[in-house]
CSV table of C-alpha atoms in Angstrom, one decimal:
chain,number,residue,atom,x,y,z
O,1,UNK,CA,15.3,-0.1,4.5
O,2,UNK,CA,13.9,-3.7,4.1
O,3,UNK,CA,13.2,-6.2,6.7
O,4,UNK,CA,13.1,-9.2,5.2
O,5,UNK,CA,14.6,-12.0,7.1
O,6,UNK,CA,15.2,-9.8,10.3
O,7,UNK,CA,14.0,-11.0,13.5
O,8,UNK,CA,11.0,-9.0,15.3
O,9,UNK,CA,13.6,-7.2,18.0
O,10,UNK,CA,16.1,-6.3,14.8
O,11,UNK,CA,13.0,-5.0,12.9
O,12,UNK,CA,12.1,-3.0,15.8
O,13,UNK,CA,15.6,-1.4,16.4
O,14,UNK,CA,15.9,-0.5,13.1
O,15,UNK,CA,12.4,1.1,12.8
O,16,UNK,CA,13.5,3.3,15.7
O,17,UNK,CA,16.5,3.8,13.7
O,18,UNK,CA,14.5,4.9,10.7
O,19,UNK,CA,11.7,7.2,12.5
O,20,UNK,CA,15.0,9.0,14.3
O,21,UNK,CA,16.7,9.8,10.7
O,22,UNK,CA,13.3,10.7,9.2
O,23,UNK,CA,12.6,13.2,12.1
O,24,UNK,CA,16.2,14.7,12.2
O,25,UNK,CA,16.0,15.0,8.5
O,26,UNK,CA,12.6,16.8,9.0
O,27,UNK,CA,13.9,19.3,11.3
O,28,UNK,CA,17.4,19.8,9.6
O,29,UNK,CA,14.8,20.8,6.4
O,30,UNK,CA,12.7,23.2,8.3
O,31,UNK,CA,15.4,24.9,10.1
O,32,UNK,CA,17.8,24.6,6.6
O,33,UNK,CA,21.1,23.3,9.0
O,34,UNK,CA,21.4,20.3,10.6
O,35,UNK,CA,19.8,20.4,14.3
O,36,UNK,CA,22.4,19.2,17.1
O,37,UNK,CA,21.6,17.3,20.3
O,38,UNK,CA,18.7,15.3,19.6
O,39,UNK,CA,16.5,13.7,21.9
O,40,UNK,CA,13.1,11.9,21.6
O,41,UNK,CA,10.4,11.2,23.8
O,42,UNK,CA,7.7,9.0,22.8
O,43,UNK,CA,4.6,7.6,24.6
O,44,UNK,CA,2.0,5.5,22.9
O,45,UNK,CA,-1.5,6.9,21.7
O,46,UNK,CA,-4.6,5.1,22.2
O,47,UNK,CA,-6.9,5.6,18.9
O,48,UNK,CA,-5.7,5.1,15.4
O,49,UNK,CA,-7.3,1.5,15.0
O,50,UNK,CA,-6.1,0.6,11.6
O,51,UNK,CA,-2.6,1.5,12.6
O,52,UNK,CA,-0.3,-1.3,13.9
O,53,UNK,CA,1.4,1.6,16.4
O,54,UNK,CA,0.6,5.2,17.2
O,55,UNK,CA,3.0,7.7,19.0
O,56,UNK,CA,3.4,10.8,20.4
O,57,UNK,CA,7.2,12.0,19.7
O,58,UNK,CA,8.6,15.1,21.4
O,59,UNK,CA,11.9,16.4,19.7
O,60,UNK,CA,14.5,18.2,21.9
O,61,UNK,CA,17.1,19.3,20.3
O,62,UNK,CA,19.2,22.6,19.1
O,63,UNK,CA,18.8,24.5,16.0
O,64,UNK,CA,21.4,27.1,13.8
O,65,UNK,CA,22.6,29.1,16.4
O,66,UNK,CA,22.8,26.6,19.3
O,67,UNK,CA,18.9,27.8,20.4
O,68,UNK,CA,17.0,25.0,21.8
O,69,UNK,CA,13.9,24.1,20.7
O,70,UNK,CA,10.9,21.5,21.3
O,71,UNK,CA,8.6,19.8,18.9
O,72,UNK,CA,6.0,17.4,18.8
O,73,UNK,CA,4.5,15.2,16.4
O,74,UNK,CA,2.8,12.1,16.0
O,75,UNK,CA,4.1,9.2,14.1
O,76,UNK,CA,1.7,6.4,12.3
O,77,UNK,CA,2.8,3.0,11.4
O,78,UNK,CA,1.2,1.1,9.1
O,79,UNK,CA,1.4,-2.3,7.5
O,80,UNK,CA,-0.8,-3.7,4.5
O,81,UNK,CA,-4.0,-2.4,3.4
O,82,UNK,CA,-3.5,0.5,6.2
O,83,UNK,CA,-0.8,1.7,4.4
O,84,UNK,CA,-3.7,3.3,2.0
O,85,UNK,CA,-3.8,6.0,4.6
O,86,UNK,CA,-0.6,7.7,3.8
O,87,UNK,CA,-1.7,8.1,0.3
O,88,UNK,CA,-4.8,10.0,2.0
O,89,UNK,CA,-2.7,11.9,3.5
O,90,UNK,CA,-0.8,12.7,0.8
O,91,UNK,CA,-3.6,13.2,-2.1
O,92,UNK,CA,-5.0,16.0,0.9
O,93,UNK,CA,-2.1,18.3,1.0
O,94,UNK,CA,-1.8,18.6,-2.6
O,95,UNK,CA,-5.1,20.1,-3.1
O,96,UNK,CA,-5.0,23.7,-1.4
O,97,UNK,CA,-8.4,24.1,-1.1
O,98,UNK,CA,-8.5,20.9,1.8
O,99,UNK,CA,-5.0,21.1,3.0
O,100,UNK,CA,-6.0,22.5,6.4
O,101,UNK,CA,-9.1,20.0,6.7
O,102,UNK,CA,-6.0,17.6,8.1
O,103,UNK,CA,-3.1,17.5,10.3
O,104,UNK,CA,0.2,18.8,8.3
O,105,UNK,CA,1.6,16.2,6.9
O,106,UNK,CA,5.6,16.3,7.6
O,107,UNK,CA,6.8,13.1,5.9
O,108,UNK,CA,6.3,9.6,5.1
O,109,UNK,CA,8.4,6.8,4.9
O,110,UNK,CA,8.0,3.4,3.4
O,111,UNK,CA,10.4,0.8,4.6
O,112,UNK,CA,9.2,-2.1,2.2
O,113,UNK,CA,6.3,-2.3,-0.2
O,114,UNK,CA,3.9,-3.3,3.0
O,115,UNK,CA,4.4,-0.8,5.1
O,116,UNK,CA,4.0,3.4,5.6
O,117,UNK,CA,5.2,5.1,8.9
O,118,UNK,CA,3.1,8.9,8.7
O,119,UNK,CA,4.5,11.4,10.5
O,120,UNK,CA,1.9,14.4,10.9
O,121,UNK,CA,1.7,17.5,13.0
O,122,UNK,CA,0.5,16.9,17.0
O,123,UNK,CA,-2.4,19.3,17.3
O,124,UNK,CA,-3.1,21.0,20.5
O,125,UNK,CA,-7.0,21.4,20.8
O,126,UNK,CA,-8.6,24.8,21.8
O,127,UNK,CA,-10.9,23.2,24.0
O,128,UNK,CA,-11.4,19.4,24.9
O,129,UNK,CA,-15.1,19.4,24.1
O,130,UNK,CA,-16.3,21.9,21.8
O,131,UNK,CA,-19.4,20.1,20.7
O,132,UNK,CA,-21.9,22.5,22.6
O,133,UNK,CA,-21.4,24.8,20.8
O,134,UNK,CA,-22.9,24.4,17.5
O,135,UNK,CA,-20.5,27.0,15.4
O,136,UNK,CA,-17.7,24.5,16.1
O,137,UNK,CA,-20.6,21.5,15.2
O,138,UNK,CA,-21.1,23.4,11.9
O,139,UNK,CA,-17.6,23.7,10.8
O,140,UNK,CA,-17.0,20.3,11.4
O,141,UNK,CA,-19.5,19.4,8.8
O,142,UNK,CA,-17.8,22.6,6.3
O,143,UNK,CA,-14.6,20.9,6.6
O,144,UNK,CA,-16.2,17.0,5.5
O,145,UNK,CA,-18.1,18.9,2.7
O,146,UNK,CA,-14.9,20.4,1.1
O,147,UNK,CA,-13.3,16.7,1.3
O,148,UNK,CA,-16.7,15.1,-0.8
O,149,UNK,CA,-16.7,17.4,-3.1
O,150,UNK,CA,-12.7,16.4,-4.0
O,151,UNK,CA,-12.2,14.7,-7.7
O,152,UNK,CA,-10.7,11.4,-6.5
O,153,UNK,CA,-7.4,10.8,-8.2
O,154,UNK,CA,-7.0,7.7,-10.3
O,155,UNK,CA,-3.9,6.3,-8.1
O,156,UNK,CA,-5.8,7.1,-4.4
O,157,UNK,CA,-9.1,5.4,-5.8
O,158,UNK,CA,-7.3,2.3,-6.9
O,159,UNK,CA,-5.5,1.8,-3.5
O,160,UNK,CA,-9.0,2.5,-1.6
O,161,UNK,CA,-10.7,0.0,-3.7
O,162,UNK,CA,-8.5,-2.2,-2.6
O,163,UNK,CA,-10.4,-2.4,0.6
O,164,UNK,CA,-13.4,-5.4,0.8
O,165,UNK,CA,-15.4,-2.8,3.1
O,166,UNK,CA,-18.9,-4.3,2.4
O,167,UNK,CA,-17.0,-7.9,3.3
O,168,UNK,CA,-16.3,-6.5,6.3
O,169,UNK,CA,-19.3,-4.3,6.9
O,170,UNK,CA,-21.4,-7.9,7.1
O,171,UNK,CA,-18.8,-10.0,9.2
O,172,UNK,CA,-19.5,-7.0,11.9
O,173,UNK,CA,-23.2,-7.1,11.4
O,174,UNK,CA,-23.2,-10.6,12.0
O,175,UNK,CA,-21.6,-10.3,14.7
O,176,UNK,CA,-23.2,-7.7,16.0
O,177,UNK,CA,-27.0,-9.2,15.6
O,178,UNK,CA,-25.3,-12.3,17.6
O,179,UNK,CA,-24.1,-9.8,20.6
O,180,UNK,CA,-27.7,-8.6,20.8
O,181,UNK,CA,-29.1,-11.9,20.9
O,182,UNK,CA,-26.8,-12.2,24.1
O,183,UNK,CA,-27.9,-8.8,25.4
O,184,UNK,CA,-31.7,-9.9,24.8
O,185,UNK,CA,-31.5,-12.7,26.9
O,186,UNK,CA,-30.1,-11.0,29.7
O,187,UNK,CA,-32.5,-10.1,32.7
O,188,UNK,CA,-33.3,-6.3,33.0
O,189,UNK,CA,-32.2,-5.7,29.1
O,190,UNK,CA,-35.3,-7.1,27.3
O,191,UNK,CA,-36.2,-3.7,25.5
O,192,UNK,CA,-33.2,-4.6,22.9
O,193,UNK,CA,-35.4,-7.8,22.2
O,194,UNK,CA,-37.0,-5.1,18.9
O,195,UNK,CA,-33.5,-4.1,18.2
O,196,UNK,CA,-32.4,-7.6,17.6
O,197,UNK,CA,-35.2,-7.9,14.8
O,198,UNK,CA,-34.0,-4.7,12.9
O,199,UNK,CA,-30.5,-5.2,13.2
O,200,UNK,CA,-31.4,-9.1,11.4
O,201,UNK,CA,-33.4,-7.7,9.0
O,202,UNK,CA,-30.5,-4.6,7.8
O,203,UNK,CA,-28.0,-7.2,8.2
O,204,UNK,CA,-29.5,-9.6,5.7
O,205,UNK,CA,-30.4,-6.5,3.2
O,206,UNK,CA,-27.2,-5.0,3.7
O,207,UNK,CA,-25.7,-6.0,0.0
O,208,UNK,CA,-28.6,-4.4,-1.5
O,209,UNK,CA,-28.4,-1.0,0.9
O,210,UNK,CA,-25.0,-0.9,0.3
O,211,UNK,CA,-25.5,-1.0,-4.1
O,212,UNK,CA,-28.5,1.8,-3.4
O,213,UNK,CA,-26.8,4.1,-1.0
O,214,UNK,CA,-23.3,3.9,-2.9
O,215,UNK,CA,-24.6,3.2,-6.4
O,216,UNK,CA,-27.2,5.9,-6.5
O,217,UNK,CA,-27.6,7.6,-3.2
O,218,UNK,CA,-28.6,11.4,-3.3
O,219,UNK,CA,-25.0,12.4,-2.7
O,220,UNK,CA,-23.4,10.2,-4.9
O,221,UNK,CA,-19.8,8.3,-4.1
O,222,UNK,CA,-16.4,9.9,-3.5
O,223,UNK,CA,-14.2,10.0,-0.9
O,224,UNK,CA,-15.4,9.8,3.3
O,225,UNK,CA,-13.3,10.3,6.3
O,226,UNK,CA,-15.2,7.0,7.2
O,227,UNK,CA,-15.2,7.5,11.1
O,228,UNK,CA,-16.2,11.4,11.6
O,229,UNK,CA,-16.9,11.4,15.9
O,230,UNK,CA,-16.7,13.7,18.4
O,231,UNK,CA,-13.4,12.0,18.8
O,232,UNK,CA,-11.7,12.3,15.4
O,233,UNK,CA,-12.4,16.0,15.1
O,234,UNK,CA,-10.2,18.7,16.6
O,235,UNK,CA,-10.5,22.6,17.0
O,236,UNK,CA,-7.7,24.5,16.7
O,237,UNK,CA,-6.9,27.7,16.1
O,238,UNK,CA,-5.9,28.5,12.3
O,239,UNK,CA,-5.4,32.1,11.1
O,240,UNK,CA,-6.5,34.2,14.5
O,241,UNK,CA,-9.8,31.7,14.0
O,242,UNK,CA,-11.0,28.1,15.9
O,243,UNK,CA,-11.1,26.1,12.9
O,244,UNK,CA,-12.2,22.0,13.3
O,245,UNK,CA,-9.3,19.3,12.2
O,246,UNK,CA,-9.8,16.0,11.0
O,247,UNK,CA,-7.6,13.3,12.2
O,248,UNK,CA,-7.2,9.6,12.3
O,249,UNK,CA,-8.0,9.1,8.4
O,250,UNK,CA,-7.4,5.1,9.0
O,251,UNK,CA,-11.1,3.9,7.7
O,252,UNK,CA,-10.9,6.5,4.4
O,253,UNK,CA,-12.7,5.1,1.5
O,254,UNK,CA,-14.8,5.6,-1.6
O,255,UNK,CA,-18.3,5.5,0.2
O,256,UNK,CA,-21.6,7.9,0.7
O,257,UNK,CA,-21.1,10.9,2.0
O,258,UNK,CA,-24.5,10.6,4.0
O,259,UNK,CA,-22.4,7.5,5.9
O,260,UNK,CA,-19.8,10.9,7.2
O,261,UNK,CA,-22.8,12.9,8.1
O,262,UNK,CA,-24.9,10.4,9.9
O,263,UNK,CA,-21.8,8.9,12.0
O,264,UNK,CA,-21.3,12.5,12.6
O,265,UNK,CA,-24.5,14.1,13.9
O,266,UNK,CA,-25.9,10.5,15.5
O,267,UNK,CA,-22.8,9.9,17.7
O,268,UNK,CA,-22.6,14.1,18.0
O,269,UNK,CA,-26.5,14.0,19.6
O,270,UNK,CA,-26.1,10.9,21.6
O,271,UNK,CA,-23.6,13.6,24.0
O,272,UNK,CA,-25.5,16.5,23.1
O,273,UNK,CA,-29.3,17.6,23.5
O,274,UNK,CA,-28.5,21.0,21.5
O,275,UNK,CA,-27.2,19.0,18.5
O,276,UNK,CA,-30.2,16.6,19.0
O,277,UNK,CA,-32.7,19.3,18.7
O,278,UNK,CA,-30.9,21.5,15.8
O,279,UNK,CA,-30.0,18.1,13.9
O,280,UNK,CA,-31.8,19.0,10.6
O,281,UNK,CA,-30.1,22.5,11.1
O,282,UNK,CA,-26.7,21.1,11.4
O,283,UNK,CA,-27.1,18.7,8.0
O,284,UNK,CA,-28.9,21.7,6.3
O,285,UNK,CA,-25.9,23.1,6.9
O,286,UNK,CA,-23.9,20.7,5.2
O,287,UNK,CA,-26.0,20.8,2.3
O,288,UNK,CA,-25.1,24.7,2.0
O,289,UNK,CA,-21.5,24.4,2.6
O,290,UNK,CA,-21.8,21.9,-0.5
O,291,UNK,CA,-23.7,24.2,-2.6
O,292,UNK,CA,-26.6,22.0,-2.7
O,293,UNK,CA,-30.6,22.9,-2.4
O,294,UNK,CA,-30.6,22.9,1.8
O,295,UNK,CA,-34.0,21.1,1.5
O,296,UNK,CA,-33.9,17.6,3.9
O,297,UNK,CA,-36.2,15.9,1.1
O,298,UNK,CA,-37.6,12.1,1.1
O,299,UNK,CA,-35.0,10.5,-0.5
O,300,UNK,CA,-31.8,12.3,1.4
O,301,UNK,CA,-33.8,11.6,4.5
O,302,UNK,CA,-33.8,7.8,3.2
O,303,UNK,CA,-30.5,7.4,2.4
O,304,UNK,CA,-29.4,9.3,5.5
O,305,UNK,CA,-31.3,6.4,7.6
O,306,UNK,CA,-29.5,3.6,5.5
O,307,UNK,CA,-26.2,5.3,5.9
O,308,UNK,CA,-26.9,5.5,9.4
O,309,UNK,CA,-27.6,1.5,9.7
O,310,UNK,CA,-24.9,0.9,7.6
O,311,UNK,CA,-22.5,2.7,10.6
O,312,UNK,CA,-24.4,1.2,13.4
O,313,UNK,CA,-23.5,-2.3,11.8
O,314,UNK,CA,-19.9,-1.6,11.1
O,315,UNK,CA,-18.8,-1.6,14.7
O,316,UNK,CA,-20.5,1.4,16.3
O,317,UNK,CA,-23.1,-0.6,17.9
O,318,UNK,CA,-21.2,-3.5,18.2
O,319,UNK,CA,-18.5,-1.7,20.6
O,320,UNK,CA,-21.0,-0.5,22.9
O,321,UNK,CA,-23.1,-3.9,23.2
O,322,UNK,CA,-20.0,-5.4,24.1
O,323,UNK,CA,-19.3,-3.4,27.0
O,324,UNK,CA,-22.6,-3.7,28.1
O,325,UNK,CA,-21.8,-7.6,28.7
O,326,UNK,CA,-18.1,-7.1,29.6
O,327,UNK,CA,-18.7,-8.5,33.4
O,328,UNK,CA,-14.8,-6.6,33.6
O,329,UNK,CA,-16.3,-3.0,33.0
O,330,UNK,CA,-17.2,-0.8,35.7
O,331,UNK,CA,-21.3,0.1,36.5
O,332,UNK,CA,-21.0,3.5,34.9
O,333,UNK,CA,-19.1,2.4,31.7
O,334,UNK,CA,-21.8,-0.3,31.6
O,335,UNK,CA,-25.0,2.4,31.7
O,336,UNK,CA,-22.9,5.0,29.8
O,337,UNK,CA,-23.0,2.0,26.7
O,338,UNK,CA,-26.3,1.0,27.0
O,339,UNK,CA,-27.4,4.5,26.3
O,340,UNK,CA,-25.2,4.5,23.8
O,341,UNK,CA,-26.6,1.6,22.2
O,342,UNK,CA,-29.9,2.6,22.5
O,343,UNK,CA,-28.9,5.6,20.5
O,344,UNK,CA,-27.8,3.6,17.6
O,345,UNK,CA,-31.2,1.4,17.9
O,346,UNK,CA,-32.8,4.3,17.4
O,347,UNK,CA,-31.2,4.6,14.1
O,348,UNK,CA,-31.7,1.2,13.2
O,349,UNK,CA,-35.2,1.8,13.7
O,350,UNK,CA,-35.9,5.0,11.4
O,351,UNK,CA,-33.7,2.8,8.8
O,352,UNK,CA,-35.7,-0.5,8.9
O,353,UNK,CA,-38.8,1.7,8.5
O,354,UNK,CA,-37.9,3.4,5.6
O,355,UNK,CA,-36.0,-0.1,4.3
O,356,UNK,CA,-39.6,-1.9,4.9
């Protein structure tokens, strides 16, 4: 269906229209009849930034046999660049060997040449915080290895280079060097007066980080989840086991793999003490699960820094200072993001070090 020349209420009718259809014609395929009595739920998710909507649909209806049943699932929708995320998810479940790594993709739907509406499996977790338990750490980092070590298909690298990241990247470290000026001149938060330097410093090297870490980094360049947290990670239990799930695959890219695993196990440790102390356990890990030398030598440790920077400067940081000045947000959110932010100073100061 195209929308050109509808209104925004007739567009939106007729989406509905369209994610209906699609999700009766996904049912009527897995059940091979046509289901009867349909009836949908939805309810918004929060998450999914580079999506223009997120929802959570439960399907009532009837299958062969007049037995009812109940399904959920989420539905994406995207518009423009975003749309490149349905091609991830697409490119994923054609190669076996990652299929599980993300939710089951059920169908997509492209109403024009701008838009994608993903509709994917809703995952109920195991448990709601896994993370102390470093098994569940580990796997996480297993199932982000099997993804880098993917041969990038011609078609998905094209529509991912379509994406100015690095243009971006330095819009948000701008911006984020000017949020700490704010913070620095605020009474009581003086200690982020050091943080301002390194973030200026990274910010005006970033072009040059950027050409080393992706050019010639120790782990090369291939495709990155691009926003691995303690949020985007699932467990769930796969074949009588608790296997992790990645999810929200919005900010996938051509990029480091180093920028996965230090999002991963600096955002992991801000939460966690264990995963702070075992931190060059957890990316030795990594290093096995790729079949690499588990050795943390002097130039991964470099480029994990600068990676590290490089995810601090593309919005991490930048989130959590601007809580911190949000006169809106409540004491605790306000103490819960400087610590936060601190974290991710503490990042920006290993890399600046090694940068200098």
């Amino acid at each position: 269906m195209r929308y050109a020349g509808m209104t925004t209420q007739t567009i939106r009718h007729a989406l509905q229209q369209t994610i209906r259809h699609t999700i009766e014609t996904l049912l009527t395929r897995e059940h091979g009849a046509p289901v009867q009595e349909l009836a949908l739920e939805r309810r918004p998710l929060r998450g999914g930034l580079e999506a223009a909507s997120i929802e959570l649909v439960a399907a009532a209806y009837r299958g062969p046999g007049g037995r009812a049943h109940r399904r959920k699932l989420v539905v994406k929708r995207l518009r423009g660049a975003t749309a490149r995320e349905a091609l991830v998810y697409e490119r994923l479940v054609s190669q076996p060997s990652v299929a599980a790594v993300a939710p089951r993709l059920l169908g997509v739907e492209r109403p024009s040449a701008e838009e994608a509406v993903l509709y994917v499996e809703a995952l109920r977790p195991v448990r709601a915080w896994p993370w102390r338990d470093l098994t569940a750490a580990h796997d996480a980092l297993a199932q982000a290895a099997r993804i880098h070590a993917l041969a990038v298909p011609p078609e998905l690298a094209g529509a991912l280079g379509g994406w100015d990241y690095d243009r971006e990247l330095n819009a948000t470290a701008a911006r984020t060097v000017e949020r700490l000026a704010d913070v620095r001149r605020q009474t009581g938060l003086r200690r982020f007066t050091a943080g301002h330097r390194w973030a200026r410093r990274l910010t005006g090297a970033l072009p040059a980080l950027r050409r080393q870490l992706v050019g010639g980094g120790p782990l090369g360049c291939t495709l990155i989840h691009g926003d691995l947290h303690p949020g985007n990670v699932l467990l769930r239990r796969h074949r009588g086991r608790e296997a992790a799930v990645l999810i929200d695959w919005g900010r996938a890219r051509l990029g480091s793999p180093l920028e996965d695993l230090s999002c991963w196990l600096q955002s992991l440790a801000a939460w966690e003490p264990v995963a702070r102390q075992r931190h060059d356990t957890l990316l030795a890990g990594y290093l096995t699960a790729r079949g690499l030398s588990p050795r943390l030598g002097p130039e991964l440790r470099a480029g994990y820094w600068l990676a590290g920077a490089s995810n601090a400067l593309s919005g991490a940081l930048l989130y959590h200072v601007e809580v911190m000045l949000d006169a809106s947000a409540g004491s605790a959110a306000r103490v819960r993001a400087e610590y936060a932010a601190r974290e991710w100073l503490r990042v920006l100061r290993r890399a600046d070090a090694f940068w200098s």
